[in-house]
Amino acid sequence: MNERLPVISLFSGAGGLDLAVEACGRTDDAAGILRVAVATDYEPQALRTLAMNFPETPTLCKDIRQTSADELLDLAGLSAGEPTLVIGGPPCTPFSKSGFWLEEKRGSLDPNASLLDEYVRVVRDTRPEAFILENVQGLTYSTHRAQFTRLLQQLEDLGYNPRAKVLLAAEYGVPQLRRRVFVVGRRDGKAFHFPPITHSGVSERDRKIDATKLPFVTAHDAIGDLLPGTPESREVVDGEYGELASEVPPGQNYLWHTDRYGGRDVFKWRSRYWTFLLRLDPDRPASTLQAQPGPWVGPFHWENVVSASGEKRARRLRVPELLRLMTFPDDFKLDGNRTDIQRQLGNAVPVQLGKVVVEALMEQLGHLDRSRRSHHQQLELGA
């Protein structure tokens, strides 16, 4: 294989899409076909995480609004038209459901929404062969229709014929019911075709199972072998609702403690967010891992632990478990404390989901042959 094809990574964060790019086409006996030629983010911590895992990749810690395309191209050693891909997910805070309680979020008035325009600008000025943009599903909601429509129109005006679709991570082998919107476009104007679904199971919206697909990867499939594991600081769910959390069965949440279920009659029906006191169901994929959960926001592990006072308590997921549920490598390193790590991973793209999209694009561009896929991947795609 000749020199790997160059990629410009924007809003890189913890590097979920960067890992997907580097893994594209990698097999047991061959390296991947892509390399991240430059990665950028405005958070120093994100760049420290990237440096620990991508030591050969040039990085730039700078606000994208003050970053020219020429600066990115120079760091990557490229000229306009030479990047194979531009990838990235502009910060999703303006479009996340968790921000809807803020009026400026509901009305799409958050100034960070303009970062979508910055992404378009970099695509315009670097002229990659293709691009991949990802974001939270909330970007597609009616409250953000103006921003989303403008994004697609701007990319259309550049000739990239953008295609957008909300993907459920569990339907592509990720042990998590996380939905992300992907927008993909090609410089030659040909339409991108999203990869076929490979897995099926019960989700929060679908009770039908397609027997022709592989079953969802469950939480137990992903992290069961990590038990009993090594306890982490502040993992015990204690305090005001600690005892109630420990009594919630696997797969249930605070609704267990309403007058309609078998727990204590403490809460009113549907008076809290779904994730309040939520416990993992080992036989299903995890719910979405949140970047900044409150003290009572799950998913918590399905098994209890014994607290310092000798009482049974629920526990928070540990870092190795978070990595597995996000399909990051076990040896991936993250800078910062436990809260920092949760935020970085909660904002990231599951690596397996990104990889499926990247490989589909590389195949359609003619850069990747299915023979470069692993045997397991070929089975998943019915090759």
mmCIF file of C-alpha atoms in Angstrom, residues 60-379:
data_model
loop_
_atom_site.group_PDB
_atom_site.id
_atom_site.type_symbol
_atom_site.label_atom_id
_atom_site.label_comp_id
_atom_site.label_asym_id
_atom_site.label_seq_id
_atom_site.Cartn_x
_atom_site.Cartn_y
_atom_site.Cartn_z
ATOM 1 C CA LEU A 60 -3.522 22.934 16.682
ATOM 2 C CA CYS A 61 -5.193 24.304 19.821
ATOM 3 C CA LYS A 62 -7.138 27.275 18.535
ATOM 4 C CA ASP A 63 -10.657 28.610 18.076
ATOM 5 C CA ILE A 64 -11.777 27.517 14.617
ATOM 6 C CA ARG A 65 -13.199 31.006 14.056
ATOM 7 C CA GLN A 66 -9.653 32.366 14.162
ATOM 8 C CA THR A 67 -8.125 29.483 12.206
ATOM 9 C CA SER A 68 -7.580 29.820 8.484
ATOM 10 C CA ALA A 69 -7.695 26.915 6.079
ATOM 11 C CA ASP A 70 -4.153 27.785 5.001
ATOM 12 C CA GLU A 71 -2.947 27.296 8.576
ATOM 13 C CA LEU A 72 -4.480 23.837 8.677
ATOM 14 C CA LEU A 73 -3.139 22.911 5.243
ATOM 15 C CA ASP A 74 0.378 24.103 6.167
ATOM 16 C CA LEU A 75 0.436 21.985 9.333
ATOM 17 C CA ALA A 76 -0.772 18.999 7.339
ATOM 18 C CA GLY A 77 1.756 19.585 4.559
ATOM 19 C CA LEU A 78 -1.022 19.843 2.002
ATOM 20 C CA SER A 79 -2.441 22.185 -0.596
ATOM 21 C CA ALA A 80 -6.105 22.904 -1.308
ATOM 22 C CA GLY A 81 -7.646 19.966 -3.140
ATOM 23 C CA GLU A 82 -5.249 17.399 -1.668
ATOM 24 C CA PRO A 83 -7.065 16.311 1.540
ATOM 25 C CA THR A 84 -9.030 13.132 1.051
ATOM 26 C CA LEU A 85 -11.406 13.969 3.868
ATOM 27 C CA VAL A 86 -12.432 16.717 6.229
ATOM 28 C CA ILE A 87 -14.078 15.226 9.312
ATOM 29 C CA GLY A 88 -15.498 16.598 12.536
ATOM 30 C CA GLY A 89 -18.429 17.319 14.776
ATOM 31 C CA PRO A 90 -18.984 20.949 15.765
ATOM 32 C CA PRO A 91 -19.829 21.176 19.499
ATOM 33 C CA CYS A 92 -23.335 19.853 19.936
ATOM 34 C CA THR A 93 -24.448 21.935 22.937
ATOM 35 C CA PRO A 94 -26.719 24.218 20.886
ATOM 36 C CA PHE A 95 -28.611 21.234 19.488
ATOM 37 C CA SER A 96 -28.606 18.800 22.429
ATOM 38 C CA LYS A 97 -31.833 17.881 24.212
ATOM 39 C CA SER A 98 -30.035 18.422 27.525
ATOM 40 C CA GLY A 99 -29.850 22.135 26.706
ATOM 41 C CA PHE A 100 -33.507 22.631 25.809
ATOM 42 C CA TRP A 101 -34.298 24.170 29.186
ATOM 43 C CA LEU A 102 -32.300 27.215 28.086
ATOM 44 C CA GLU A 103 -34.335 29.628 25.987
ATOM 45 C CA GLU A 104 -31.415 30.455 23.719
ATOM 46 C CA LYS A 105 -30.936 26.733 23.008
ATOM 47 C CA ARG A 106 -34.606 26.149 22.216
ATOM 48 C CA GLY A 107 -34.589 29.106 19.865
ATOM 49 C CA SER A 108 -31.255 28.149 18.266
ATOM 50 C CA LEU A 109 -29.760 31.444 19.429
ATOM 51 C CA ASP A 110 -26.599 29.927 20.859
ATOM 52 C CA PRO A 111 -23.589 31.620 19.183
ATOM 53 C CA ASN A 112 -21.790 28.277 18.940
ATOM 54 C CA ALA A 113 -24.309 27.278 16.292
ATOM 55 C CA SER A 114 -22.219 29.399 13.925
ATOM 56 C CA LEU A 115 -19.526 26.726 14.131
ATOM 57 C CA LEU A 116 -21.463 24.834 11.480
ATOM 58 C CA ASP A 117 -20.656 27.723 9.149
ATOM 59 C CA GLU A 118 -16.974 27.439 10.104
ATOM 60 C CA TYR A 119 -17.009 23.780 9.139
ATOM 61 C CA VAL A 120 -18.430 24.724 5.735
ATOM 62 C CA ARG A 121 -15.754 27.392 5.344
ATOM 63 C CA VAL A 122 -12.954 24.880 5.904
ATOM 64 C CA VAL A 123 -14.507 22.483 3.381
ATOM 65 C CA ARG A 124 -14.788 25.353 0.882
ATOM 66 C CA ASP A 125 -11.187 26.467 1.323
ATOM 67 C CA THR A 126 -9.477 23.049 1.553
ATOM 68 C CA ARG A 127 -11.578 21.306 -1.137
ATOM 69 C CA PRO A 128 -11.335 17.745 0.180
ATOM 70 C CA GLU A 129 -12.420 14.812 -1.921
ATOM 71 C CA ALA A 130 -15.219 14.290 0.589
ATOM 72 C CA PHE A 131 -16.312 15.272 4.081
ATOM 73 C CA ILE A 132 -18.020 13.685 7.083
ATOM 74 C CA LEU A 133 -19.829 15.870 9.609
ATOM 75 C CA GLU A 134 -21.539 14.373 12.633
ATOM 76 C CA ASN A 135 -23.663 15.835 15.399
ATOM 77 C CA VAL A 136 -26.397 15.028 17.865
ATOM 78 C CA GLN A 137 -29.790 14.026 16.526
ATOM 79 C CA GLY A 138 -31.204 17.277 17.931
ATOM 80 C CA LEU A 139 -29.675 19.175 15.023
ATOM 81 C CA THR A 140 -32.412 17.674 12.837
ATOM 82 C CA TYR A 141 -35.284 18.782 15.098
ATOM 83 C CA SER A 142 -37.766 21.388 13.896
ATOM 84 C CA THR A 143 -36.412 23.895 16.432
ATOM 85 C CA HIS A 144 -33.118 23.896 14.513
ATOM 86 C CA ARG A 145 -34.522 23.544 10.989
ATOM 87 C CA ALA A 146 -33.130 26.899 9.858
ATOM 88 C CA GLN A 147 -29.566 26.012 10.914
ATOM 89 C CA PHE A 148 -29.722 22.517 9.461
ATOM 90 C CA THR A 149 -31.244 23.686 6.180
ATOM 91 C CA ARG A 150 -28.617 26.418 5.851
ATOM 92 C CA LEU A 151 -25.849 23.894 6.503
ATOM 93 C CA LEU A 152 -27.098 21.558 3.779
ATOM 94 C CA GLN A 153 -27.649 24.394 1.326
ATOM 95 C CA GLN A 154 -24.155 25.791 1.880
ATOM 96 C CA LEU A 155 -22.621 22.385 1.242
ATOM 97 C CA GLU A 156 -24.859 21.923 -1.788
ATOM 98 C CA ASP A 157 -23.678 25.271 -3.146
ATOM 99 C CA LEU A 158 -20.097 23.969 -2.915
ATOM 100 C CA GLY A 159 -21.056 21.076 -5.200
ATOM 101 C CA TYR A 160 -20.776 18.332 -2.582
ATOM 102 C CA ASN A 161 -24.353 17.011 -2.828
ATOM 103 C CA PRO A 162 -24.669 16.392 0.941
ATOM 104 C CA ARG A 163 -26.613 13.438 2.285
ATOM 105 C CA ALA A 164 -27.823 13.358 5.892
ATOM 106 C CA LYS A 165 -29.129 10.526 8.030
ATOM 107 C CA VAL A 166 -29.647 9.799 11.728
ATOM 108 C CA LEU A 167 -27.930 6.530 12.613
ATOM 109 C CA LEU A 168 -28.592 4.379 15.677
ATOM 110 C CA ALA A 169 -25.213 3.164 16.899
ATOM 111 C CA ALA A 170 -26.578 -0.178 18.124
ATOM 112 C CA GLU A 171 -27.651 -1.030 14.568
ATOM 113 C CA TYR A 172 -23.977 -1.047 13.569
ATOM 114 C CA GLY A 173 -22.531 -3.153 16.379
ATOM 115 C CA VAL A 174 -22.073 -0.515 19.087
ATOM 116 C CA PRO A 175 -23.320 -1.593 22.549
ATOM 117 C CA GLN A 176 -25.161 1.707 23.005
ATOM 118 C CA LEU A 177 -28.525 3.150 21.920
ATOM 119 C CA ARG A 178 -26.966 6.422 20.792
ATOM 120 C CA ARG A 179 -28.343 8.331 17.808
ATOM 121 C CA ARG A 180 -26.117 10.672 15.805
ATOM 122 C CA VAL A 181 -26.767 12.535 12.587
ATOM 123 C CA PHE A 182 -24.142 12.187 9.856
ATOM 124 C CA VAL A 183 -23.834 14.515 6.891
ATOM 125 C CA VAL A 184 -21.618 13.194 4.093
ATOM 126 C CA GLY A 185 -20.737 14.731 0.756
ATOM 127 C CA ARG A 186 -18.444 14.100 -2.211
ATOM 128 C CA ARG A 187 -16.598 16.709 -4.261
ATOM 129 C CA ASP A 188 -17.560 14.957 -7.496
ATOM 130 C CA GLY A 189 -21.220 15.541 -6.669
ATOM 131 C CA LYS A 190 -22.155 11.860 -6.596
ATOM 132 C CA ALA A 191 -24.586 10.892 -3.854
ATOM 133 C CA PHE A 192 -23.228 9.043 -0.839
ATOM 134 C CA HIS A 193 -25.130 5.904 0.156
ATOM 135 C CA PHE A 194 -25.224 5.173 3.861
ATOM 136 C CA PRO A 195 -24.111 1.693 4.929
ATOM 137 C CA PRO A 196 -26.798 -0.941 5.473
ATOM 138 C CA ILE A 197 -27.881 -1.782 8.998
ATOM 139 C CA THR A 198 -26.093 -4.872 10.290
ATOM 140 C CA HIS A 199 -27.678 -5.430 13.736
ATOM 141 C CA SER A 200 -31.215 -5.561 15.101
ATOM 142 C CA GLY A 201 -32.844 -5.644 18.507
ATOM 143 C CA VAL A 202 -35.224 -3.884 20.838
ATOM 144 C CA SER A 203 -34.654 -0.149 21.218
ATOM 145 C CA GLU A 204 -36.624 2.638 22.852
ATOM 146 C CA ARG A 205 -38.518 3.118 19.559
ATOM 147 C CA ASP A 206 -38.557 -0.278 17.882
ATOM 148 C CA ARG A 207 -39.881 -3.529 19.325
ATOM 149 C CA LYS A 208 -39.477 -5.535 16.120
ATOM 150 C CA ILE A 209 -36.380 -7.645 15.597
ATOM 151 C CA ASP A 210 -35.062 -8.422 12.122
ATOM 152 C CA ALA A 211 -33.929 -12.044 12.270
ATOM 153 C CA THR A 212 -31.754 -11.557 9.173
ATOM 154 C CA LYS A 213 -29.489 -9.197 11.113
ATOM 155 C CA LEU A 214 -26.999 -9.862 13.840
ATOM 156 C CA PRO A 215 -28.352 -9.299 17.365
ATOM 157 C CA PHE A 216 -27.540 -6.072 19.160
ATOM 158 C CA VAL A 217 -24.320 -6.130 21.141
ATOM 159 C CA THR A 218 -25.459 -5.975 24.765
ATOM 160 C CA ALA A 219 -23.930 -4.195 27.718
ATOM 161 C CA HIS A 220 -22.933 -7.566 29.154
ATOM 162 C CA ASP A 221 -21.319 -8.568 25.864
ATOM 163 C CA ALA A 222 -19.233 -5.409 26.023
ATOM 164 C CA ILE A 223 -18.269 -5.096 29.676
ATOM 165 C CA GLY A 224 -19.275 -8.315 31.427
ATOM 166 C CA ASP A 225 -15.722 -9.673 31.350
ATOM 167 C CA LEU A 226 -14.476 -6.581 33.230
ATOM 168 C CA LEU A 227 -16.182 -7.745 36.422
ATOM 169 C CA PRO A 228 -15.389 -7.629 39.278
ATOM 170 C CA GLY A 229 -12.979 -4.909 38.137
ATOM 171 C CA THR A 230 -11.111 -2.308 40.135
ATOM 172 C CA PRO A 231 -13.157 0.198 42.178
ATOM 173 C CA GLU A 232 -12.741 3.876 41.317
ATOM 174 C CA SER A 233 -12.957 6.957 43.483
ATOM 175 C CA ARG A 234 -16.463 8.424 43.841
ATOM 176 C CA GLU A 235 -18.093 5.570 41.943
ATOM 177 C CA VAL A 236 -20.664 4.838 44.664
ATOM 178 C CA VAL A 237 -24.107 6.406 44.143
ATOM 179 C CA ASP A 238 -24.808 7.619 47.663
ATOM 180 C CA GLY A 239 -26.548 10.519 49.311
ATOM 181 C CA GLU A 240 -30.201 11.579 49.074
ATOM 182 C CA TYR A 241 -31.271 8.942 46.537
ATOM 183 C CA GLY A 242 -28.516 6.384 47.113
ATOM 184 C CA GLU A 243 -30.721 3.764 48.723
ATOM 185 C CA LEU A 244 -33.457 4.219 46.136
ATOM 186 C CA ALA A 245 -30.953 3.836 43.286
ATOM 187 C CA SER A 246 -29.668 0.559 44.716
ATOM 188 C CA GLU A 247 -33.201 -0.881 44.713
ATOM 189 C CA VAL A 248 -33.898 -0.107 41.037
ATOM 190 C CA PRO A 249 -33.702 -3.355 39.011
ATOM 191 C CA PRO A 250 -31.509 -3.638 35.887
ATOM 192 C CA GLY A 251 -33.047 -1.790 32.956
ATOM 193 C CA GLN A 252 -35.378 0.278 35.144
ATOM 194 C CA ASN A 253 -35.182 3.893 36.332
ATOM 195 C CA TYR A 254 -36.879 6.142 38.887
ATOM 196 C CA LEU A 255 -40.283 4.952 37.604
ATOM 197 C CA TRP A 256 -39.682 1.813 39.659
ATOM 198 C CA HIS A 257 -40.373 3.980 42.682
ATOM 199 C CA THR A 258 -43.794 5.209 41.504
ATOM 200 C CA ASP A 259 -47.241 3.836 42.277
ATOM 201 C CA ARG A 260 -47.189 1.837 39.006
ATOM 202 C CA TYR A 261 -44.220 -0.420 39.785
ATOM 203 C CA GLY A 262 -42.874 -2.559 42.589
ATOM 204 C CA GLY A 263 -40.623 -0.111 44.401
ATOM 205 C CA ARG A 264 -41.441 2.631 46.852
ATOM 206 C CA ASP A 265 -44.094 5.197 45.964
ATOM 207 C CA VAL A 266 -41.731 8.191 46.023
ATOM 208 C CA PHE A 267 -41.886 9.864 42.618
ATOM 209 C CA LYS A 268 -44.745 11.018 40.436
ATOM 210 C CA TRP A 269 -45.159 9.290 37.084
ATOM 211 C CA ARG A 270 -42.956 10.842 34.379
ATOM 212 C CA SER A 271 -41.843 13.644 36.642
ATOM 213 C CA ARG A 272 -38.126 13.214 35.875
ATOM 214 C CA TYR A 273 -35.832 12.640 32.927
ATOM 215 C CA TRP A 274 -35.685 9.042 31.723
ATOM 216 C CA THR A 275 -32.047 8.749 32.824
ATOM 217 C CA PHE A 276 -32.812 9.579 36.476
ATOM 218 C CA LEU A 277 -31.695 6.559 38.566
ATOM 219 C CA LEU A 278 -31.400 4.527 35.353
ATOM 220 C CA ARG A 279 -29.652 1.150 35.641
ATOM 221 C CA LEU A 280 -28.047 -0.735 32.768
ATOM 222 C CA ASP A 281 -29.855 -3.775 31.453
ATOM 223 C CA PRO A 282 -27.097 -6.340 30.839
ATOM 224 C CA ASP A 283 -29.181 -7.957 28.086
ATOM 225 C CA ARG A 284 -29.565 -4.769 26.029
ATOM 226 C CA PRO A 285 -27.263 -2.066 24.698
ATOM 227 C CA ALA A 286 -26.594 0.803 27.084
ATOM 228 C CA SER A 287 -28.576 3.994 26.838
ATOM 229 C CA THR A 288 -26.661 7.059 25.651
ATOM 230 C CA LEU A 289 -23.663 7.878 27.827
ATOM 231 C CA GLN A 290 -23.951 11.528 28.792
ATOM 232 C CA ALA A 291 -21.070 13.957 28.870
ATOM 233 C CA GLN A 292 -22.051 15.826 32.018
ATOM 234 C CA PRO A 293 -24.494 13.715 34.025
ATOM 235 C CA GLY A 294 -25.879 14.938 37.323
ATOM 236 C CA PRO A 295 -25.263 12.884 40.477
ATOM 237 C CA TRP A 296 -28.405 10.793 39.982
ATOM 238 C CA VAL A 297 -28.217 10.437 36.196
ATOM 239 C CA GLY A 298 -27.386 7.019 34.768
ATOM 240 C CA PRO A 299 -26.913 4.638 33.278
ATOM 241 C CA PHE A 300 -25.433 3.071 36.403
ATOM 242 C CA HIS A 301 -24.042 -0.466 36.428
ATOM 243 C CA TRP A 302 -26.545 -3.283 36.874
ATOM 244 C CA GLU A 303 -24.606 -4.681 39.858
ATOM 245 C CA ASN A 304 -24.526 -3.061 43.278
ATOM 246 C CA VAL A 305 -21.424 -2.547 45.394
ATOM 247 C CA VAL A 306 -20.977 -2.254 49.151
ATOM 248 C CA SER A 307 -20.357 1.292 50.355
ATOM 249 C CA ALA A 308 -17.868 2.341 53.026
ATOM 250 C CA SER A 309 -20.718 2.187 55.548
ATOM 251 C CA GLY A 310 -21.478 -1.417 54.558
ATOM 252 C CA GLU A 311 -24.676 -0.727 52.605
ATOM 253 C CA LYS A 312 -25.550 -1.864 49.098
ATOM 254 C CA ARG A 313 -25.370 0.941 46.585
ATOM 255 C CA ALA A 314 -25.503 1.389 42.820
ATOM 256 C CA ARG A 315 -22.270 2.462 41.184
ATOM 257 C CA ARG A 316 -21.237 4.636 38.289
ATOM 258 C CA LEU A 317 -19.592 3.116 35.246
ATOM 259 C CA ARG A 318 -15.817 2.912 35.434
ATOM 260 C CA VAL A 319 -13.466 4.280 32.807
ATOM 261 C CA PRO A 320 -12.681 0.867 31.227
ATOM 262 C CA GLU A 321 -16.424 0.272 30.926
ATOM 263 C CA LEU A 322 -17.030 3.671 29.345
ATOM 264 C CA LEU A 323 -14.314 2.952 26.783
ATOM 265 C CA ARG A 324 -15.895 -0.382 25.857
ATOM 266 C CA LEU A 325 -19.398 1.065 25.526
ATOM 267 C CA MET A 326 -17.985 3.756 23.211
ATOM 268 C CA THR A 327 -15.982 1.084 21.289
ATOM 269 C CA PHE A 328 -12.725 2.887 22.053
ATOM 270 C CA PRO A 329 -9.587 0.730 22.427
ATOM 271 C CA ASP A 330 -8.975 -0.633 25.926
ATOM 272 C CA ASP A 331 -5.568 1.051 26.012
ATOM 273 C CA PHE A 332 -6.842 4.478 24.952
ATOM 274 C CA LYS A 333 -5.531 7.215 27.247
ATOM 275 C CA LEU A 334 -7.523 10.271 28.325
ATOM 276 C CA ASP A 335 -6.220 13.365 30.042
ATOM 277 C CA GLY A 336 -7.849 14.631 33.244
ATOM 278 C CA ASN A 337 -9.882 13.352 36.156
ATOM 279 C CA ARG A 338 -12.944 11.093 36.118
ATOM 280 C CA THR A 339 -15.312 13.984 35.334
ATOM 281 C CA ASP A 340 -13.071 15.148 32.481
ATOM 282 C CA ILE A 341 -12.942 11.642 31.042
ATOM 283 C CA GLN A 342 -16.723 11.212 31.147
ATOM 284 C CA ARG A 343 -17.167 14.541 29.391
ATOM 285 C CA GLN A 344 -14.683 13.687 26.655
ATOM 286 C CA LEU A 345 -16.143 10.258 25.980
ATOM 287 C CA GLY A 346 -19.740 11.413 26.313
ATOM 288 C CA ASN A 347 -19.144 14.007 23.595
ATOM 289 C CA ALA A 348 -17.333 11.579 21.296
ATOM 290 C CA VAL A 349 -18.476 9.485 18.368
ATOM 291 C CA PRO A 350 -18.512 5.729 19.032
ATOM 292 C CA VAL A 351 -15.510 4.501 17.083
ATOM 293 C CA GLN A 352 -17.313 1.571 15.473
ATOM 294 C CA LEU A 353 -20.125 3.806 14.220
ATOM 295 C CA GLY A 354 -17.668 6.264 12.710
ATOM 296 C CA LYS A 355 -15.654 3.467 11.156
ATOM 297 C CA VAL A 356 -18.691 1.998 9.385
ATOM 298 C CA VAL A 357 -19.447 5.374 7.801
ATOM 299 C CA VAL A 358 -15.812 6.080 6.880
ATOM 300 C CA GLU A 359 -15.336 2.670 5.265
ATOM 301 C CA ALA A 360 -18.569 2.975 3.291
ATOM 302 C CA LEU A 361 -17.394 6.329 1.953
ATOM 303 C CA MET A 362 -13.924 5.049 1.107
ATOM 304 C CA GLU A 363 -15.417 2.105 -0.778
ATOM 305 C CA GLN A 364 -17.712 4.366 -2.767
ATOM 306 C CA LEU A 365 -14.800 6.674 -3.595
ATOM 307 C CA GLY A 366 -12.832 3.676 -4.855
ATOM 308 C CA HIS A 367 -10.110 3.831 -2.207
ATOM 309 C CA LEU A 368 -11.083 0.685 -0.300
ATOM 310 C CA ASP A 369 -11.811 -2.839 -1.442
ATOM 311 C CA ARG A 370 -13.930 -5.067 0.738
ATOM 312 C CA SER A 371 -11.075 -7.555 0.770
ATOM 313 C CA ARG A 372 -9.371 -5.080 3.125
ATOM 314 C CA ARG A 373 -12.061 -5.636 5.711
ATOM 315 C CA SER A 374 -11.600 -8.147 8.499
ATOM 316 C CA HIS A 375 -13.421 -11.471 8.213
ATOM 317 C CA HIS A 376 -15.788 -10.425 11.012
ATOM 318 C CA GLN A 377 -16.665 -7.173 9.241
ATOM 319 C CA GLN A 378 -17.379 -8.964 6.007
ATOM 320 C CA LEU A 379 -19.764 -11.293 7.816
#
